[in-house]
Coordinates of C-alpha atoms and ligand atoms in Angstrom, one line a residue:
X1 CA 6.9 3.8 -44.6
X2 CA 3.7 4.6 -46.8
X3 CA 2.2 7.6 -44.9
X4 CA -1.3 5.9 -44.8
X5 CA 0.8 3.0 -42.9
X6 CA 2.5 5.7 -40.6
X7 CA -0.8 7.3 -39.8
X8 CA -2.2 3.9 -38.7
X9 CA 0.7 3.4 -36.7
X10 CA 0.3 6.6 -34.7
X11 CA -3.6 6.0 -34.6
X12 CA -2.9 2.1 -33.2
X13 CA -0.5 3.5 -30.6
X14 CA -2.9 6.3 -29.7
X15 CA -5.6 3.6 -28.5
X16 CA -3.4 1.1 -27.0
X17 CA -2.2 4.3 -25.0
X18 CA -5.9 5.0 -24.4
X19 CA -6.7 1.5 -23.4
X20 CA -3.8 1.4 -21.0
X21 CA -5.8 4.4 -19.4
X22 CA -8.7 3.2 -19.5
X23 CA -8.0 0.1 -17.8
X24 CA -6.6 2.0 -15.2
X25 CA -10.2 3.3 -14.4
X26 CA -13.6 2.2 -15.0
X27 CA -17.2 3.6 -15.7
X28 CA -17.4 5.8 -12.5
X29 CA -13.8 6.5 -13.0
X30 CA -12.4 5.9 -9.5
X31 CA -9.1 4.5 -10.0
X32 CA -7.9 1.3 -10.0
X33 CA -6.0 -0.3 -7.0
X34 CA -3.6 -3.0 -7.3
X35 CA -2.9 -4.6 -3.8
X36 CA -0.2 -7.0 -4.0
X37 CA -0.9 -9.6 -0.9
X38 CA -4.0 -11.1 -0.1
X39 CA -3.0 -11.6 3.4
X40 CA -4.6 -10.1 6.6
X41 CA -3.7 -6.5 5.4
X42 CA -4.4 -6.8 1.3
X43 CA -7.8 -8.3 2.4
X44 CA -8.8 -5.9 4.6
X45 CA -7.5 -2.8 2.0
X46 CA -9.6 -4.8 -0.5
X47 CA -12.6 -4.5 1.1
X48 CA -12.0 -1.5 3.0
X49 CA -11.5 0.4 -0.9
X50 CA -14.0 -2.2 -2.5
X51 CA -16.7 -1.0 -0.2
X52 CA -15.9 2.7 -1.1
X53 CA -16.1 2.2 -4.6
X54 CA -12.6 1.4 -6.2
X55 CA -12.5 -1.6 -8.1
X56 CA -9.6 -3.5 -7.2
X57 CA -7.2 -6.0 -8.5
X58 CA -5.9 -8.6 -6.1
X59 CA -1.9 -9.7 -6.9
X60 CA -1.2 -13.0 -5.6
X61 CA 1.7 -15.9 -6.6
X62 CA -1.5 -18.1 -6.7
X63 CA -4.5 -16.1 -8.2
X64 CA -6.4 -19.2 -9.4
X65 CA -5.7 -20.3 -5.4
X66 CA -8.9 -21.6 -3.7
X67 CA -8.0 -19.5 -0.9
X68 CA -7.9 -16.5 -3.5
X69 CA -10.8 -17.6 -5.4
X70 CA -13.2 -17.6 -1.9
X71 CA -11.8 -14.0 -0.9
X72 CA -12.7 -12.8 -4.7
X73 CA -16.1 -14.4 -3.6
X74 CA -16.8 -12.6 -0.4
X75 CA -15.3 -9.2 -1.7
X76 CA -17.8 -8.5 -4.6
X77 CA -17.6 -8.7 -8.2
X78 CA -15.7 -5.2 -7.7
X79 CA -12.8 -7.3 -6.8
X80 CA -10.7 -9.2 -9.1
X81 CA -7.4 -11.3 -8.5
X82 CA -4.2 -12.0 -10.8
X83 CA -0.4 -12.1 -11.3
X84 CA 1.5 -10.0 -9.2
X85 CA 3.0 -8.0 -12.1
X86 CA -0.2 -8.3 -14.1
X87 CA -2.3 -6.7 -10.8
X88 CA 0.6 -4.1 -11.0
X89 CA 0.4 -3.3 -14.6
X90 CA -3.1 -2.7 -14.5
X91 CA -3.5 0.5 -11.9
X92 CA -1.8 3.5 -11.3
X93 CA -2.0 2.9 -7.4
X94 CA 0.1 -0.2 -6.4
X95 CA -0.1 -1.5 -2.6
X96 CA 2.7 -3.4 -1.3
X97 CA 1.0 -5.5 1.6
X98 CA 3.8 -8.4 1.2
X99 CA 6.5 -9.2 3.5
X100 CA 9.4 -6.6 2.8
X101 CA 12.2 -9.5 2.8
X102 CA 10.5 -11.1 0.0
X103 CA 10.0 -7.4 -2.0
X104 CA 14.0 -7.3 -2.6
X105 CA 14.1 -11.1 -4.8
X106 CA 10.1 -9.7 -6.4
X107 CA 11.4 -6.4 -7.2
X108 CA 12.5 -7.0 -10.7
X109 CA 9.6 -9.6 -11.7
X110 CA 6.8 -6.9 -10.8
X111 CA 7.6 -4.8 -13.7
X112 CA 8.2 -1.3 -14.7
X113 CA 6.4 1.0 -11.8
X114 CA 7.5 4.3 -13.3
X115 CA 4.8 7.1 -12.6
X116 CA 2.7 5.3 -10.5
X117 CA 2.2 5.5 -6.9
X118 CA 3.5 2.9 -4.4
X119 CA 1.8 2.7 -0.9
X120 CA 4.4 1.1 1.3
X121 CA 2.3 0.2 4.6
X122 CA 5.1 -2.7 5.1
X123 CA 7.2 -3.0 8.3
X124 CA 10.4 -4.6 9.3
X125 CA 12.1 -4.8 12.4
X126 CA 14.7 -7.5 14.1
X127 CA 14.0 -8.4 17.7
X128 CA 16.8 -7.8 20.4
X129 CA 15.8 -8.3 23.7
X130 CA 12.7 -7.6 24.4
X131 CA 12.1 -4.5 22.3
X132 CA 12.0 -4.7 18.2
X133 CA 14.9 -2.1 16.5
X134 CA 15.5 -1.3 13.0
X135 CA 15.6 -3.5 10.2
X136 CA 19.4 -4.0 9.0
X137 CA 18.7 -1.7 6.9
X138 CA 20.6 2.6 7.0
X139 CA 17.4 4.5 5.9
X140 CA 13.9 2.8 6.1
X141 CA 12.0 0.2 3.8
X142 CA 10.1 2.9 1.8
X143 CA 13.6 4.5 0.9
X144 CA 14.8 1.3 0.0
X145 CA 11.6 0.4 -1.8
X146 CA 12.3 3.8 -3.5
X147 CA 15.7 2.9 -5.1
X148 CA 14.5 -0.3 -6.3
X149 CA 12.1 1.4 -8.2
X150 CA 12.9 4.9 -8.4
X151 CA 10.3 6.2 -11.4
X152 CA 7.4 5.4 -8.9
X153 CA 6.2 7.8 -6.1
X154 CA 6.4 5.8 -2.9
X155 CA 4.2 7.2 0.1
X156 CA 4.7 5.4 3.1
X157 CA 1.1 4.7 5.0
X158 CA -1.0 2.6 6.4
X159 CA 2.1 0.5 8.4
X160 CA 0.8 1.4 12.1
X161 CA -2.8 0.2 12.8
X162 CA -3.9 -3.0 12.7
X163 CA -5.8 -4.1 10.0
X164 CA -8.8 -4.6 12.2
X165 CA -8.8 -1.3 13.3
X166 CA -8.2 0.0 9.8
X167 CA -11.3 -2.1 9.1
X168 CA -13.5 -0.4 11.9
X169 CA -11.5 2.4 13.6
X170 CA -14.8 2.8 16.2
X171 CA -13.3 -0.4 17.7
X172 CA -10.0 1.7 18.4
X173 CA -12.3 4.8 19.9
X174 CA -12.6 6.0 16.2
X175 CA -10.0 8.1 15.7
X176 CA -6.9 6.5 14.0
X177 CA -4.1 8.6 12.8
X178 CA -2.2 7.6 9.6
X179 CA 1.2 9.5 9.6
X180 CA 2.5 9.8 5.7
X181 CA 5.2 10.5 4.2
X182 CA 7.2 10.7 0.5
X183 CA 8.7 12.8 -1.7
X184 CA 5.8 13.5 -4.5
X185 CA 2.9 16.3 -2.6
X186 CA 0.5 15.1 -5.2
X187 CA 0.5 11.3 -4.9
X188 CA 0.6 11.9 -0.7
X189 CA -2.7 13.7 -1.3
X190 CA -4.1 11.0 -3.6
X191 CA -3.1 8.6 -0.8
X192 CA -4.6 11.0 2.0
X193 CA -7.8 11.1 0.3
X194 CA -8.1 7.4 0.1
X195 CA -7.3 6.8 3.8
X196 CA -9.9 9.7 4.4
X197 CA -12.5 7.5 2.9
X198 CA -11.2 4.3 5.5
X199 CA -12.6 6.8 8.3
X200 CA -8.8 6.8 9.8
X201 CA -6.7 10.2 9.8
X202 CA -4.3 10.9 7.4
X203 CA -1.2 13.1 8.6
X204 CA 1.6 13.9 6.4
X205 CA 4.8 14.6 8.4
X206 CA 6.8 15.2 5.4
X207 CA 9.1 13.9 2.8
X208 CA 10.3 10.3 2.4
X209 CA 13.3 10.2 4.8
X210 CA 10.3 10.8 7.4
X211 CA 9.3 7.1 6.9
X212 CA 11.9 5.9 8.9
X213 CA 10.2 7.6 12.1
X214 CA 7.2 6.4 10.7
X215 CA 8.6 3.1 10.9
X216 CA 10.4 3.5 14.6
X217 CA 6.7 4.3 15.4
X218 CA 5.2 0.6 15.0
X219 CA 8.5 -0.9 16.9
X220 CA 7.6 1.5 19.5
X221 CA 3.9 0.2 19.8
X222 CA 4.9 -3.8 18.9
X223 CA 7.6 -2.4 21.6
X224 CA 4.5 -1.9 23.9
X225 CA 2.6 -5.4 23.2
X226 CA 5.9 -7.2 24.1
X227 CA 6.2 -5.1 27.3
X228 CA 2.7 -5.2 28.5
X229 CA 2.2 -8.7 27.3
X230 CA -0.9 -7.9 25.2
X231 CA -2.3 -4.7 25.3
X232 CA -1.7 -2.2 22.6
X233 CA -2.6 1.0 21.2
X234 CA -3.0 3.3 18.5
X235 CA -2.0 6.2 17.5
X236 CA -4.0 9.5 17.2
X237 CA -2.2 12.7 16.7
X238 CA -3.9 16.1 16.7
X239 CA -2.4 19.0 14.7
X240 CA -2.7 21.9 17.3
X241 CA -3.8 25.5 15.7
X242 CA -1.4 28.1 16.0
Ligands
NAP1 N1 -1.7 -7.3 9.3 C1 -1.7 -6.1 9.8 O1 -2.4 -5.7 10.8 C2 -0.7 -5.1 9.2 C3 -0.9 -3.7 9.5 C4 0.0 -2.8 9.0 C5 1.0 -3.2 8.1 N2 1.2 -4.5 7.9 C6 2.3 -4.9 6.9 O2 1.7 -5.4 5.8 C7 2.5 -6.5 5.2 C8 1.7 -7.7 5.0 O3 1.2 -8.1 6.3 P1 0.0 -9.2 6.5 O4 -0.3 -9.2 8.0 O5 -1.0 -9.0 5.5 O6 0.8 -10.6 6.2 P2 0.1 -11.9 5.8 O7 -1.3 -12.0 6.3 O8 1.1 -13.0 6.2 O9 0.1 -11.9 4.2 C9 1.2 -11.7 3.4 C10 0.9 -11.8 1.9 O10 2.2 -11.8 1.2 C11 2.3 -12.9 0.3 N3 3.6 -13.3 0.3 C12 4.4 -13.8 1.2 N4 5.7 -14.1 0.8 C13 5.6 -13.9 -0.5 C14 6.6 -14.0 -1.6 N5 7.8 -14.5 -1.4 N6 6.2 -13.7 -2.9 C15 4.9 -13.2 -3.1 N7 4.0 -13.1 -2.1 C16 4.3 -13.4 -0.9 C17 1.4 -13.9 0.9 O11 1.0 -14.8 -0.1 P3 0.5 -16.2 0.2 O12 -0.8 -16.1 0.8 O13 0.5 -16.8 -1.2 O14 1.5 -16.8 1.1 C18 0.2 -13.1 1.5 O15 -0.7 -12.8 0.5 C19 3.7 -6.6 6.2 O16 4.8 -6.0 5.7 C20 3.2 -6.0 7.5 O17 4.3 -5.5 8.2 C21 0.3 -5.5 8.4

């Protein structure tokens, strides 16, 4: 190759490379957040993180949805919807608030999530009798979620409030504990700042094989609706000083 050719090679790679970045942030630099689901939880993180700052993209099997289309509306022009693996390839954060049975069949249509961080907040659970138990899964659903994409830094968080109370944790007494967990200290601080800026607690118990208490703690509290037929709680846990 003529090395005027080559050089303009490296120099066209360079700024794709830098686009890619900078599409991953904008003007006031706070990082972009994909959140795939624009359910009751992806709603709620969307305008829990919109309202803090963090432009947001909005994955969806239907972005041109009017369903989608009105939430876009009454989140803010800070808010955008599209593809799921296009909402994916666009930030460095990527939120899974879908169902977990239907992540397995999405898995390899999202795309390539190596180096970026995975929030799992999903939960999974298989009634019998009248209290929920494990998923029929070994491990937990952010372990699995980690082998199906195992370049990306999967942080467990966010599965045990309800979105309201994520929304406005003074309706839950205002302090909201948000136990975390995974395997990468740097992306679990990332994660920790965001949920700082919700107003809830962040609390990281440790690496990924943590998640599955993490997870036993929702059955435990969906555990406690079933039982007392409609009250609930949340959680707040206090570090003691030693
Ligand atoms: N809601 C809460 O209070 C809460 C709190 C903590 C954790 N979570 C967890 O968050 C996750 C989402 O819960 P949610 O309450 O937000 O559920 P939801 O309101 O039912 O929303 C689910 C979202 O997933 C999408 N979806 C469903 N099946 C899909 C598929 N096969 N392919 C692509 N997208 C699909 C739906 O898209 P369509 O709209 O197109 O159907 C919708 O956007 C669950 O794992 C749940 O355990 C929920």
């Amino acid at each position: 190759m003529h090395r005027r050719t080559v050089i303009a090679s490296i120099g066209a790679t360079v700024a794709l490379s830098t686009l890619a970045q900078a599409q991953t942030r904008t003007a006031g630099s706070k990082e972009r957040i994909a959140i795939l689901g624009t359910g009751s939880l992806g709603s709620t993180l969307a305008e829990c993180w919109g309202r803090a700052g963090y432009p947001i993209v909005l994955g969806s099997r239907t972005p041109q949805d009017q369903r989608v289309t009105s939430l876009l509306a009454k989140l803010g022009s800070t808010v955008s919807a599209a593809t799921l693996s296009e909402a994916a390839r666009q930030a460095s954060i990527v939120v899974f608030a879908l169902p977990w049975p239907a992540v397995r069949t999405l898995m390899p249509s999202i795309g390539d999530l190596t180096g970026k961080i995975i929030i799992d907040p999903m939960n999974s659970m298989k009634w019998v009798g009248a209290y929920p138990h494990p998923p029929d899964i070994a491990t937990s659903v952010s372990e699995e979620l980690q082998s199906l994409a195992p370049g990306a830094k999967v942080v467990k968080a966010l599965n045990t409030p309800t979105a309201a109370n994520m929304r406005d944790p003074k309706r839950a007494g205002g302090h909201v504990s948000i136990p975390l967990a995974g395997d990468d200290v740097s992306a679990k601080a990332q994660v920790a700042a965001l949920v700082t800026q919700m107003g809830l607690e962040p609390l990281d118990v440790g690496p990924l094989v943590a998640a599955r208490y993490i997870e036993a703690m929702l059955r435990l509290s969906a555990g406690y609706v079933a039982y007392t037929r409609g009250k609930y709680f949340e959680y707040h846990l206090v570090p003691v000083k030693t």
